[in-house]
Structures are given as structure tokens and as C-alpha cells.
Short mmCIF file of C-alpha atoms and ligand atoms in Angstrom, two decimals:
data_model
loop_
_atom_site.label_atom_id
_atom_site.label_comp_id
_atom_site.label_asym_id
_atom_site.label_seq_id
_atom_site.Cartn_x
_atom_site.Cartn_y
_atom_site.Cartn_z
CA UNK A 1 -4.39 -10.92 8.58
CA UNK A 2 -6.72 -13.44 9.57
CA UNK A 3 -9.87 -11.77 9.40
CA UNK A 4 -9.06 -9.99 6.02
CA UNK A 5 -8.41 -14.07 4.52
CA UNK A 6 -11.29 -15.09 5.85
CA UNK A 7 -13.35 -11.93 4.15
CA UNK A 8 -11.98 -12.74 0.83
CA UNK A 9 -11.79 -15.99 0.57
CA UNK A 10 -16.05 -16.24 1.75
CA UNK A 11 -16.64 -13.07 -0.99
CA UNK A 12 -13.98 -14.24 -3.31
CA UNK A 13 -16.79 -16.25 -5.97
CA UNK A 14 -18.89 -12.30 -5.83
CA UNK A 15 -15.42 -10.15 -6.18
CA UNK A 16 -14.70 -12.14 -9.18
CA UNK A 17 -18.62 -11.78 -10.39
CA UNK A 18 -18.38 -8.19 -9.95
CA UNK A 19 -15.09 -7.90 -12.20
CA UNK A 20 -16.98 -9.96 -15.56
CA UNK A 21 -19.96 -7.47 -15.09
CA UNK A 22 -17.92 -4.59 -15.06
CA UNK A 23 -15.64 -6.08 -18.16
CA UNK A 24 -19.32 -6.59 -20.21
CA UNK A 25 -19.55 -2.75 -20.10
CA UNK A 26 -17.82 -2.09 -23.91
CA UNK A 27 -16.06 0.90 -22.01
CA UNK A 28 -13.90 2.09 -25.50
CA UNK A 29 -12.79 6.09 -25.23
CA UNK A 30 -11.44 6.06 -28.36
CA UNK A 31 -15.02 5.70 -30.53
CA UNK A 32 -18.05 8.28 -29.55
CA UNK A 33 -20.74 4.84 -30.70
CA UNK A 34 -19.27 3.68 -27.27
CA UNK A 35 -20.47 7.26 -25.04
CA UNK A 36 -23.49 5.55 -23.44
CA UNK A 37 -20.99 2.73 -22.26
CA UNK A 38 -18.52 4.60 -20.65
CA UNK A 39 -21.87 6.73 -19.03
CA UNK A 40 -22.87 3.29 -18.11
CA UNK A 41 -19.65 1.80 -16.96
CA UNK A 42 -18.89 5.02 -14.68
CA UNK A 43 -22.56 4.94 -12.99
CA UNK A 44 -21.00 0.90 -12.58
CA UNK A 45 -17.90 1.94 -11.22
CA UNK A 46 -19.35 4.22 -8.87
CA UNK A 47 -22.37 1.93 -7.76
CA UNK A 48 -19.52 -0.93 -6.53
CA UNK A 49 -17.74 1.73 -4.67
CA UNK A 50 -20.68 2.51 -2.41
CA UNK A 51 -21.61 -0.84 -2.12
CA UNK A 52 -17.89 -1.45 -0.56
CA UNK A 53 -18.15 1.48 2.13
CA UNK A 54 -16.91 4.92 0.75
CA UNK A 55 -18.91 7.16 2.56
CA UNK A 56 -19.88 9.10 -0.79
CA UNK A 57 -18.92 8.60 -4.54
CA UNK A 58 -19.65 11.04 -7.19
CA UNK A 59 -19.96 11.26 -11.02
CA UNK A 60 -17.71 14.12 -11.82
CA UNK A 61 -18.73 15.05 -15.83
CA UNK A 62 -15.63 16.62 -17.69
CA UNK A 63 -15.45 17.64 -21.59
CA UNK A 64 -15.16 14.05 -22.62
CA UNK A 65 -15.20 11.15 -20.47
CA UNK A 66 -16.87 11.17 -16.65
CA UNK A 67 -13.95 11.11 -13.96
CA UNK A 68 -15.62 8.86 -10.76
CA UNK A 69 -14.88 10.24 -7.25
CA UNK A 70 -15.55 8.79 -3.96
CA UNK A 71 -13.80 9.10 -0.69
CA UNK A 72 -13.54 7.09 2.71
CA UNK A 73 -12.84 9.63 5.68
CA UNK A 74 -12.01 7.81 9.17
CA UNK A 75 -10.03 10.78 10.51
CA UNK A 76 -8.67 14.10 9.50
CA UNK A 77 -5.76 13.56 11.32
CA UNK A 78 -4.80 10.15 9.58
CA UNK A 79 -2.73 9.39 5.75
CA UNK A 80 -5.10 9.89 2.71
CA UNK A 81 -4.20 8.09 -0.27
CA UNK A 82 -6.00 8.26 -3.49
CA UNK A 83 -6.17 5.44 -5.49
CA UNK A 84 -5.78 6.41 -9.28
CA UNK A 85 -7.03 4.31 -11.94
CA UNK A 86 -9.35 4.09 -14.99
CA UNK A 87 -12.57 2.32 -16.49
CA UNK A 88 -11.57 3.15 -20.03
CA UNK A 89 -10.14 0.65 -22.33
CA UNK A 90 -8.31 0.29 -25.95
CA UNK A 91 -9.81 -0.54 -29.28
CA UNK A 92 -10.26 -4.69 -28.54
CA UNK A 93 -9.73 -4.87 -32.34
CA UNK A 94 -8.64 -6.70 -34.62
CA UNK A 95 -11.86 -8.71 -33.58
CA UNK A 96 -10.85 -11.84 -35.70
CA UNK A 97 -7.88 -12.65 -33.28
CA UNK A 98 -9.70 -12.87 -30.66
CA UNK A 99 -11.01 -16.20 -28.76
CA UNK A 100 -13.94 -15.37 -27.51
CA UNK A 101 -15.69 -11.95 -27.74
CA UNK A 102 -13.82 -9.22 -26.34
CA UNK A 103 -16.42 -8.17 -24.19
CA UNK A 104 -17.62 -11.67 -23.14
CA UNK A 105 -15.51 -12.39 -20.62
CA UNK A 106 -13.91 -15.95 -19.92
CA UNK A 107 -12.14 -17.98 -17.45
CA UNK A 108 -9.64 -20.59 -19.13
CA UNK A 109 -6.59 -21.68 -17.47
CA UNK A 110 -7.01 -19.46 -14.22
CA UNK A 111 -7.05 -16.75 -16.48
CA UNK A 112 -9.58 -14.42 -17.17
CA UNK A 113 -9.77 -13.00 -21.30
CA UNK A 114 -11.62 -9.61 -21.97
CA UNK A 115 -10.61 -6.24 -22.94
CA UNK A 116 -9.55 -4.72 -20.07
CA UNK A 117 -9.42 -6.97 -17.89
CA UNK A 118 -5.73 -6.40 -17.08
CA UNK A 119 -5.43 -2.50 -17.98
CA UNK A 120 -6.95 -1.75 -16.27
CA UNK A 121 -10.78 -3.14 -14.62
CA UNK A 122 -9.40 -5.87 -13.03
CA UNK A 123 -6.35 -3.66 -11.72
CA UNK A 124 -8.31 -1.41 -9.90
CA UNK A 125 -11.40 -3.65 -9.10
CA UNK A 126 -8.63 -4.97 -6.58
CA UNK A 127 -8.71 -1.47 -4.48
CA UNK A 128 -12.19 -2.07 -4.46
CA UNK A 129 -12.38 -5.03 -2.79
CA UNK A 130 -9.50 -4.67 -1.20
CA UNK A 131 -11.17 -1.04 0.56
CA UNK A 132 -14.39 -3.31 1.07
CA UNK A 133 -12.76 -5.82 2.87
CA UNK A 134 -11.33 -2.49 5.56
CA UNK A 135 -14.48 -1.50 5.57
CA UNK A 136 -16.35 -4.41 5.89
CA UNK A 137 -13.89 -6.19 8.48
CA UNK A 138 -13.48 -3.32 10.31
CA UNK A 139 -10.03 -2.70 9.80
CA UNK A 140 -9.35 0.91 7.88
CA UNK A 141 -6.98 3.22 9.57
CA UNK A 142 -6.32 5.50 7.22
CA UNK A 143 -8.46 7.53 4.64
CA UNK A 144 -8.97 6.47 1.59
CA UNK A 145 -10.33 8.31 -1.61
CA UNK A 146 -10.48 7.06 -5.35
CA UNK A 147 -9.92 8.46 -8.58
CA UNK A 148 -11.43 6.28 -11.38
CA UNK A 149 -11.12 8.33 -14.94
CA UNK A 150 -12.33 7.17 -17.95
CA UNK A 151 -9.93 8.88 -20.86
CA UNK A 152 -6.71 7.65 -19.60
CA UNK A 153 -6.58 4.94 -23.06
CA UNK A 154 -7.06 8.39 -24.68
CA UNK A 155 -4.23 10.71 -23.50
CA UNK A 156 -6.26 11.56 -20.92
CA UNK A 157 -7.34 15.64 -21.98
CA UNK A 158 -9.23 16.53 -19.58
CA UNK A 159 -7.94 15.25 -16.33
CA UNK A 160 -5.50 17.70 -15.49
CA UNK A 161 -8.25 20.36 -15.45
CA UNK A 162 -10.47 18.37 -13.32
CA UNK A 163 -7.04 17.54 -10.88
CA UNK A 164 -6.26 21.03 -10.79
CA UNK A 165 -10.23 22.52 -10.40
CA UNK A 166 -10.64 20.27 -7.41
CA UNK A 167 -7.12 20.07 -5.45
CA UNK A 168 -8.98 20.11 -1.80
CA UNK A 169 -10.63 16.88 -3.07
CA UNK A 170 -8.00 15.09 -3.85
CA UNK A 171 -5.21 16.43 -1.14
CA UNK A 172 -3.60 13.47 -0.35
CA UNK A 173 0.08 11.91 1.30
CA UNK A 174 0.45 9.14 -1.83
CA UNK A 175 -1.34 8.28 -4.80
CA UNK A 176 -1.61 4.29 -5.39
CA UNK A 177 -1.84 3.11 -8.46
CA UNK A 178 -2.69 -0.36 -9.99
CA UNK A 179 -2.31 -0.19 -13.93
CA UNK A 180 1.16 -1.55 -14.85
CA UNK A 181 3.16 -4.65 -14.42
CA UNK A 182 5.64 -6.70 -12.17
CA UNK A 183 7.63 -9.06 -13.02
CA UNK A 184 5.76 -12.82 -11.54
CA UNK A 185 4.58 -13.93 -8.76
CA UNK A 186 7.53 -15.67 -8.17
CA UNK A 187 9.55 -13.03 -8.32
CA UNK A 188 7.13 -9.63 -7.13
CA UNK A 189 8.85 -6.60 -8.12
CA UNK A 190 7.43 -2.71 -8.49
CA UNK A 191 7.70 0.07 -10.99
CA UNK A 192 9.84 3.11 -9.12
CA UNK A 193 8.92 5.04 -12.79
CA UNK A 194 7.45 5.33 -15.96
CA UNK A 195 8.42 6.73 -19.86
CA UNK A 196 6.58 10.00 -21.06
CA UNK A 197 5.20 10.03 -24.65
CA UNK A 198 5.60 12.54 -27.31
CA UNK A 199 3.22 11.30 -29.93
CA UNK A 200 2.79 13.23 -33.54
CA UNK A 201 1.25 12.32 -36.68
CA UNK A 202 2.51 13.16 -40.21
CA UNK A 203 1.17 13.90 -43.76
CA UNK A 204 3.03 13.99 -46.86
CA UNK A 205 2.00 15.38 -49.53
CA UNK A 206 3.69 14.64 -53.10
CA UNK A 207 1.16 15.26 -56.63
CA UNK A 208 -2.07 17.19 -55.97
CA UNK A 209 -3.82 14.20 -56.58
CA UNK A 210 -3.41 10.12 -56.90
CA UNK A 211 -1.89 9.18 -60.63
CA UNK A 212 -2.14 6.87 -62.92
CA UNK A 213 1.20 5.36 -61.95
CA UNK A 214 2.19 4.19 -65.24
CA UNK A 215 1.81 7.70 -66.96
CA UNK A 216 3.54 9.62 -64.26
CA UNK A 217 5.47 6.70 -62.42
CA UNK A 218 9.51 7.15 -62.51
CA UNK A 219 8.86 11.13 -63.28
CA UNK A 220 6.95 12.14 -59.83
CA UNK A 221 8.44 11.27 -56.11
CA UNK A 222 6.24 9.34 -54.19
CA UNK A 223 5.14 9.65 -51.07
CA UNK A 224 5.15 6.57 -49.67
CA UNK A 225 8.74 5.98 -50.91
CA UNK A 226 9.73 9.65 -49.65
CA UNK A 227 8.33 8.53 -46.35
CA UNK A 228 9.84 5.61 -45.76
CA UNK A 229 13.12 7.13 -46.66
CA UNK A 230 12.32 9.53 -43.64
CA UNK A 231 11.21 7.08 -41.67
CA UNK A 232 14.12 4.89 -42.42
CA UNK A 233 17.00 6.91 -41.20
CA UNK A 234 15.20 8.26 -38.03
CA UNK A 235 17.39 5.17 -36.93
CA UNK A 236 21.69 4.60 -37.02
CA UNK A 237 22.98 1.55 -37.01
CA UNK A 238 23.29 1.12 -33.75
CA UNK A 239 19.45 1.97 -33.80
CA UNK A 240 19.96 5.00 -31.95
CA UNK A 241 17.77 7.72 -33.01
CA UNK A 242 19.49 10.51 -35.46
CA UNK A 243 17.80 13.26 -34.31
CA UNK A 244 18.98 16.06 -32.90
CA UNK A 245 18.80 16.48 -29.16
CA UNK A 246 16.74 13.94 -28.66
CA UNK A 247 19.10 12.84 -25.31
CA UNK A 248 20.64 15.49 -24.29
CA UNK A 249 18.07 15.72 -21.05
CA UNK A 250 18.04 12.14 -21.00
CA UNK A 251 18.94 11.42 -17.16
CA UNK A 252 21.79 8.31 -16.88
CA UNK A 253 21.86 5.95 -15.60
CA UNK A 254 24.50 4.76 -12.91
CA UNK A 255 26.23 1.68 -12.87
CA UNK A 256 25.09 1.23 -9.80
CA UNK A 257 21.43 1.38 -10.16
CA UNK A 258 22.00 -0.77 -13.53
CA UNK A 259 23.94 -3.02 -12.33
CA UNK A 260 20.94 -3.69 -9.79
CA UNK A 261 17.98 -3.65 -12.80
CA UNK A 262 20.70 -6.10 -14.13
CA UNK A 263 19.77 -8.27 -10.98
CA UNK A 264 15.59 -9.16 -12.31
CA UNK A 265 15.61 -12.32 -13.85
CA UNK A 266 14.77 -12.85 -17.34
CA UNK A 267 15.17 -15.34 -19.46
CA UNK A 268 15.75 -14.04 -23.72
CA UNK A 269 14.83 -17.36 -25.05
CA UNK A 270 11.54 -17.52 -23.49
CA UNK A 271 11.21 -13.37 -24.30
CA UNK A 272 11.53 -14.52 -28.09
CA UNK A 273 9.45 -17.45 -28.38
CA UNK A 274 6.94 -16.05 -26.47
CA UNK A 275 6.70 -13.01 -29.52
CA UNK A 276 7.85 -15.45 -32.02
CA UNK A 277 10.52 -13.29 -33.20
CA UNK A 278 14.29 -15.04 -34.05
CA UNK A 279 16.70 -12.11 -32.81
CA UNK A 280 15.51 -9.63 -30.69
CA UNK A 281 16.18 -5.36 -31.39
CA UNK A 282 17.59 -2.50 -29.77
CA UNK A 283 20.06 0.19 -29.35
CA UNK A 284 23.47 -0.52 -28.88
CA UNK A 285 24.87 -1.19 -25.33
CA UNK A 286 21.80 -1.52 -24.05
CA UNK A 287 20.08 -4.66 -21.78
CA UNK A 288 16.65 -5.68 -22.99
CA UNK A 289 15.52 -4.59 -19.54
CA UNK A 290 17.58 -1.06 -20.40
CA UNK A 291 15.94 -1.01 -23.46
CA UNK A 292 12.48 -0.83 -22.45
CA UNK A 293 13.15 0.62 -19.20
CA UNK A 294 16.06 3.37 -18.94
CA UNK A 295 16.30 4.25 -22.61
CA UNK A 296 13.57 6.48 -24.80
CA UNK A 297 12.65 5.00 -28.28
CA UNK A 298 11.13 6.20 -31.28
CA UNK A 299 8.31 3.88 -32.70
CA UNK A 300 5.90 3.87 -35.67
CA UNK A 301 2.70 3.37 -34.52
CA UNK A 302 1.07 3.27 -37.76
CA UNK A 303 2.15 3.73 -41.64
CA UNK A 304 -0.34 4.12 -44.63
CA UNK A 305 -1.50 5.48 -47.98
CA UNK A 306 -2.19 4.25 -51.02
CA UNK A 307 -3.81 1.45 -52.01
CA UNK A 308 -5.08 -0.82 -49.47
CA UNK A 309 -8.58 -2.34 -50.75
CA UNK A 310 -8.98 -5.58 -52.14
CA UNK A 311 -7.09 -6.67 -55.58
CA UNK A 312 -4.70 -4.18 -56.90
CA UNK A 313 -4.46 -0.42 -58.22
CA UNK A 314 -1.62 0.52 -59.82
CA UNK A 315 -1.71 4.34 -58.30
CA UNK A 316 1.06 6.84 -58.02
CA UNK A 317 -0.65 8.19 -54.43
CA UNK A 318 -0.70 11.71 -53.34
CA UNK A 319 -0.63 11.26 -49.76
CA UNK A 320 1.23 9.10 -47.40
CA UNK A 321 0.81 9.23 -43.69
CA UNK A 322 2.64 7.91 -40.62
CA UNK A 323 1.55 7.61 -36.83
CA UNK A 324 4.83 8.03 -35.01
CA UNK A 325 5.73 8.76 -31.15
CA UNK A 326 8.42 8.69 -28.93
CA UNK A 327 8.67 7.06 -25.46
CA UNK A 328 10.33 9.24 -23.05
CA UNK A 329 12.70 8.78 -19.78
CA UNK A 330 13.07 11.23 -16.78
CA UNK A 331 14.68 14.47 -17.50
CA UNK A 332 12.97 14.44 -20.92
CA UNK A 333 9.77 16.93 -21.57
CA UNK A 334 7.59 15.79 -23.41
CA UNK A 335 6.75 19.60 -25.12
CA UNK A 336 10.49 19.79 -26.29
CA UNK A 337 10.53 16.72 -27.62
CA UNK A 338 7.38 17.01 -29.47
CA UNK A 339 8.69 20.05 -31.06
CA UNK A 340 11.91 18.56 -32.10
CA UNK A 341 10.62 15.65 -33.73
CA UNK A 342 8.30 17.66 -35.62
CA UNK A 343 11.01 20.21 -36.79
CA UNK A 344 13.00 17.12 -37.53
CA UNK A 345 10.36 15.95 -40.02
CA UNK A 346 9.80 19.47 -41.96
CA UNK A 347 13.92 19.85 -42.38
CA UNK A 348 14.33 16.14 -43.49
CA UNK A 349 11.94 16.10 -45.88
CA UNK A 350 12.77 16.61 -49.78
CA UNK A 351 11.34 19.86 -51.89
CA UNK A 352 9.39 17.02 -53.79
CA UNK A 353 6.87 16.61 -51.42
CA UNK A 354 5.24 18.88 -48.25
CA UNK A 355 5.08 17.32 -44.96
CA UNK A 356 2.29 18.77 -42.27
CA UNK A 357 3.50 17.34 -38.45
CA UNK A 358 0.84 17.61 -35.90
CA UNK A 359 0.74 16.72 -31.85
CA UNK A 360 -1.60 13.69 -30.62
CA UNK A 361 -0.66 13.39 -26.90
CA UNK A 362 2.15 13.98 -25.11
CA UNK A 363 3.04 12.78 -21.08
CA UNK A 364 5.83 13.83 -19.03
CA UNK A 365 7.86 10.18 -17.40
CA UNK A 366 7.77 9.69 -13.82
CA UNK A 367 10.62 8.13 -10.48
CA UNK A 368 9.76 7.78 -7.57
CA UNK A 369 12.34 7.16 -5.08
CA UNK A 370 12.43 3.87 -3.16
CA UNK A 371 12.97 5.96 0.40
CA UNK A 372 9.89 7.24 0.33
CA UNK A 373 6.81 6.21 3.44
CA UNK A 374 4.30 5.02 -0.05
CA UNK A 375 7.39 3.03 -1.47
CA UNK A 376 8.05 1.70 1.54
CA UNK A 377 4.66 0.58 2.89
CA UNK A 378 4.11 -0.75 -1.03
CA UNK A 379 7.42 -3.30 0.01
CA UNK A 380 6.19 -4.40 2.84
CA UNK A 381 3.03 -4.74 2.20
CA UNK A 382 4.73 -7.26 -0.70
CA UNK A 383 7.12 -8.43 1.02
CA UNK A 384 3.90 -9.78 3.48
CA UNK A 385 2.20 -11.55 0.94
CA UNK A 386 4.45 -12.80 -0.98
CA UNK A 387 7.45 -13.49 1.00
CA UNK A 388 9.71 -11.65 -0.60
CA UNK A 389 11.28 -7.91 -1.32
CA UNK A 390 9.87 -6.50 -4.59
CA UNK A 391 13.22 -6.18 -6.89
CA UNK A 392 12.78 -1.72 -8.33
CA UNK A 393 12.26 -1.79 -11.78
CA UNK A 394 11.83 1.04 -14.58
CA UNK A 395 7.99 0.17 -16.07
CA UNK A 396 8.29 1.24 -20.36
CA UNK A 397 4.21 2.31 -20.91
CA UNK A 398 3.16 5.09 -20.16
CA UNK A 399 0.46 6.96 -17.16
CA UNK A 400 1.00 10.22 -18.16
CA UNK A 401 -1.37 11.89 -14.98
CA UNK A 402 1.88 10.44 -12.33
CA UNK A 403 3.68 14.01 -12.84
CA UNK A 404 0.94 15.87 -12.71
CA UNK A 405 -0.06 14.28 -9.42
CA UNK A 406 3.29 14.35 -7.74
CA UNK A 407 3.36 18.67 -8.81
CA UNK A 408 -0.68 18.99 -8.43
CA UNK A 409 -0.98 16.97 -4.70
CA UNK A 410 2.23 18.07 -3.50
CA UNK A 411 2.76 13.88 -2.83
CA UNK A 412 5.07 10.90 -4.16
CA UNK A 413 3.08 7.88 -6.65
CA UNK A 414 3.35 4.11 -5.42
CA UNK A 415 3.59 1.84 -8.72
CA UNK A 416 1.76 -0.86 -7.09
CA UNK A 417 0.93 -3.58 -10.52
CA UNK A 418 -0.44 -6.93 -10.27
CA UNK A 419 0.05 -7.60 -14.13
CA UNK A 420 2.57 -9.23 -16.39
CA UNK A 421 3.89 -7.77 -18.98
CA UNK A 422 2.68 -11.23 -21.15
CA UNK A 423 -0.95 -9.71 -20.64
CA UNK A 424 -1.41 -9.02 -23.74
CA UNK A 425 -2.58 -5.01 -23.09
CA UNK A 426 -3.80 -3.51 -26.28
CA UNK A 427 -3.47 -6.74 -27.81
CA UNK A 428 -6.20 -9.27 -28.85
CA UNK A 429 -7.24 -11.68 -25.95
CA UNK A 430 -5.81 -9.82 -23.09
CA UNK A 431 -6.21 -11.62 -20.04
CA UNK A 432 -5.87 -11.14 -16.42
CA UNK A 433 -4.51 -13.79 -13.62
CA UNK A 434 -7.16 -14.67 -11.23
CA UNK A 435 -4.16 -15.53 -9.24
CA UNK A 436 -2.81 -12.27 -9.41
CA UNK A 437 -6.42 -10.76 -9.06
CA UNK A 438 -6.63 -11.83 -5.80
CA UNK A 439 -3.26 -11.62 -5.04
CA UNK A 440 -3.78 -7.69 -5.27
CA UNK A 441 -6.83 -7.87 -3.32
CA UNK A 442 -4.57 -9.17 -0.22
CA UNK A 443 -1.89 -7.12 -0.73
CA UNK A 444 -3.88 -4.15 -0.91
CA UNK A 445 -5.09 -4.09 2.66
CA UNK A 446 -1.36 -3.69 4.31
CA UNK A 447 -0.29 -1.45 2.16
CA UNK A 448 -2.60 0.69 3.54
CA UNK A 449 -2.29 -0.38 7.22
CA UNK A 450 1.49 0.09 6.66
CA UNK A 451 0.56 3.61 5.37
CA UNK A 452 -1.58 4.40 8.16
CA UNK A 453 1.30 3.94 10.45
CA UNK A 454 4.25 5.67 9.06
CA UNK A 455 3.09 7.53 5.97
N1 BES B 501 -1.39 0.81 -17.70
C1 BES B 501 -0.67 1.35 -19.04
C2 BES B 501 -0.03 2.10 -18.86
C3 BES B 501 1.55 0.49 -18.35
C4 BES B 501 1.16 -0.61 -19.21
C5 BES B 501 2.30 0.91 -17.23
C6 BES B 501 2.57 -1.14 -18.57
C7 BES B 501 3.72 -0.03 -17.59
C8 BES B 501 3.12 -1.13 -17.97
C9 BES B 501 -2.19 2.43 -19.72
O1 BES B 501 -3.15 2.55 -20.14
C10 BES B 501 -1.37 2.90 -21.06
O2 BES B 501 -2.18 1.76 -22.17
N2 BES B 501 -0.66 4.23 -21.41
C11 BES B 501 -0.49 4.32 -23.12
C12 BES B 501 -0.54 5.95 -22.51
C13 BES B 501 -1.53 6.97 -22.91
C14 BES B 501 -1.38 8.14 -23.30
C15 BES B 501 -2.01 6.50 -24.30
C16 BES B 501 0.77 4.01 -22.66
O3 BES B 501 2.34 3.78 -22.47
O4 BES B 501 0.74 3.51 -24.19
MN1 MN B 502 -3.41 0.97 -18.33
MN1 MN B 503 -3.59 0.83 -21.88
#
């Protein structure tokens, strides 16, 4: 619509400046030293929402970092959209790999470089500016609520309690989230699913203290060697996960569905070159897109033990550790898989060591139907601004709260991400293309317009 275009064009630079200011706040939820920054960021989000024209915006304290809630109600009989996002970001380390400060955003070649630029400040902020556009041009026809949390990157430990305690407040006809990726600006796509997560930590103990590796080496099992062997046994020669029962509940995709997925363009050479790998790896019998979309996986997120400082120390360590996570696909349950993982690790540990495995966090997978009113509104909105029908794809990452929203609020979640897989989420030099930021702001008002009619 021309009124939207005019408004957005006139205010384009301000939109960006505001986002950059938000990116300057180091809202790292994982680190306690950033607690004041978290509070400041929540306050900034609340202020920006008020300026955009909401009726009310509130900061709700939780046992962890606060949740920002806001709403603009036009008519209780009209459909209500709940926008979810997160203002917290991942730690920026390793800092030396950043070309500019993670919290000093810079624009290079039309891309904003900063921690959180894509995940998720840049993306939820598109919704704040879309709302502003609708309000300031007097074209808002539905109700819009915002729930912007501060603990997504640490597993949303307090959000489920908040949602369960505030069902009335959050009541909506759909949840709209921009916290994932699309294929490209030329090939728009919509995520119809996300994977779940089971995250554990393993501690392997051998001798009761660090030993001289010459005096004892050869006579006592080295916990690092044992842990490495245990880990190596978790995949077979086809890169299938060996844990009994791991695949039992996996919802297999039909041949039709797989044929549809195969339509999404994929350039293997470009993919490999971008990552600097010579060969791709993965479960036999599945394509790369399937391996990251419809298949569960097991990843080592960290492994340590013994001496890792400067120089060499001849030590036979007492302990070795690993952080291990599984990505889950629909029908797999996070608690069940966590239980399987822990029991399996304990079972395969040889008598030379003792093993302690504990849960970090988990989350359920999510799948959204493409015949829902919300999906249709999102597809139509993208068609309008991209000139192409978005391809339905499965996202590999996780947003654990999706399944809880569906259950507690009894409505569907739509994942309308405007990021790119190559945006370096959780990595050094995270970025968000300005073109994607503005495309999101342009597209989102159409979602509301179409959902207002058909929701
Ligand atoms: N925005 C991501 C999830 C995502 C990324 C979905 C790309 C689809 C495509 C989110 O912030 C995230 O990183 N989630 C964590 C989950 C968590 C429990 C810490 C993840 O996926 O590792
Ligand atoms: Mn995110
Ligand atoms: Mn993230």
C-alpha cells in the first residue's frame, strides 16, 4: 500500500538508527555481569513500543530476565496477533574473531554487523516498525500484542511459567515470530517447522586426582580417551545415531513431502565454499536440507579436560567433560530423549571411570500446518511484497516456546523469518542485511491486513 510505503520511506533512516541503538546494549542473557544491560534493554524495548503507539507496554519481572509485554487493541471482536521475539543475545566470544565490536554496530556493504542484528533484535524490531506504520497511517484493523522475552538464548527457563500465568493477557488467534531464516530475497520461504532440543552435560571421572602421566600413564584409564571413545560410538559408519530407541518416535516425511522439499534451490558448492569444508557430512540416505530439517541429530557442543593452558604439562587428568545436544524432530519428546541419552551414556561407560550426566535444557519440536489461516496470511503477505509464493521449508534451529504457545494459547504459530542461514547467528560477525530488515518491515503490515480479514 502506498501510504505504508511513503511512511516507511520517510522514516527509513530513523528506523535503522533506533535498531542500532538497541544493538549497542550488550544484552547477553547467559552472563550475570550483564544483568543491568538486560534490564536496560527491556526498558528500551518498552519505550520503543510506546513510541510506536501501543496502548500499554509493561515490564514483567520473572525469576530470571524480564519479559516485555505490549498491546494495541482496536476491537475485541477482531483477530488478535501475538508477536513473539527475544531481546537477549548469545555471548559474543571469541571476540578476537570479530572485525568490529560486537556491540558497536557498523554497516558494511548494506549489512548491519553486530551481535543480535539478526538473532533477534533486528527481526523483532521489524515488527515494532510495522506496528508503527499501521498505527501512524491509521490502517490497523486487528489487535496486536507483543511478548518479547530476555531468556530465549538460555532455553527460556521462566517463560512457560509466565505464559501459563498470563493466558488471558496473551490470548491470541495466532502467534507470529520472526526469528528464523528464509532462503533468500529472490527465493522467499516460510518455515513450517523447527527442531526440538535435548541438551546434556557429561562428566567422566577416572582417578581421584590429576596424576603424573609418566608415573601412572599406561596403568590407569585416561578419562579423556574413554570419553572420546564413548562419544565416537554414538554414530555408526552411516552417521546414524546408535542410541537404541533414538529414532522410534520420528515422524517420517512422506515421499511427496520430500519431493516438495527437494524443490528448494540448493547449491552444494556455494554451501561448502561458504563454510570452508571440502566435503559435506551427514546421515546416509538424506540430502543436506533433509539432514538439517526433517532428521534428528546429535552434536558435541564442547569437550574439555586435562591441561589446556600454555605450554605442555604431562598430566593424566582426573576428569573429562562434554556438552552434548540432540536436535529433535516432530513426535520426538524432549524429556524422553534426554532420558535415553543420559541412560545410554551411563550404560556405555566402562568400569574404569564413573560418569555423571545431567540435563541442561530442552525444548519440543514444532510443526505448523500450511492450511491454517495464519500460514496463508503469511504466504499471501510474502507473495505481495516478493512477487513470489514462499516455499515451505523446515528450519533446523529451535524456538522451544512454540509448542507451549500452541498448547497454552490454543493457536498456531507462524514462523516468518527474514534472516539468512549465512547471517552468522551465534558466530562472530553476525549480520543482518538492510534489504532484509526493510523487506520485513514492508511485508509484516500485509500479514496483519490479510489475517484481519481471514483470521
Ligand atoms: N533464532 C534461533 C533459532 C533459529 C535459528 C530457528 C535459525 C531457525 C533458524 C534461536 O535464537 C536459537 O538460537 N535457539 C536456540 C535454542 C535454545 C534453547 C538456546 C538454538 O536453536 O540453539
Ligand atoms: Mn533467535
Ligand atoms: Mn539464537
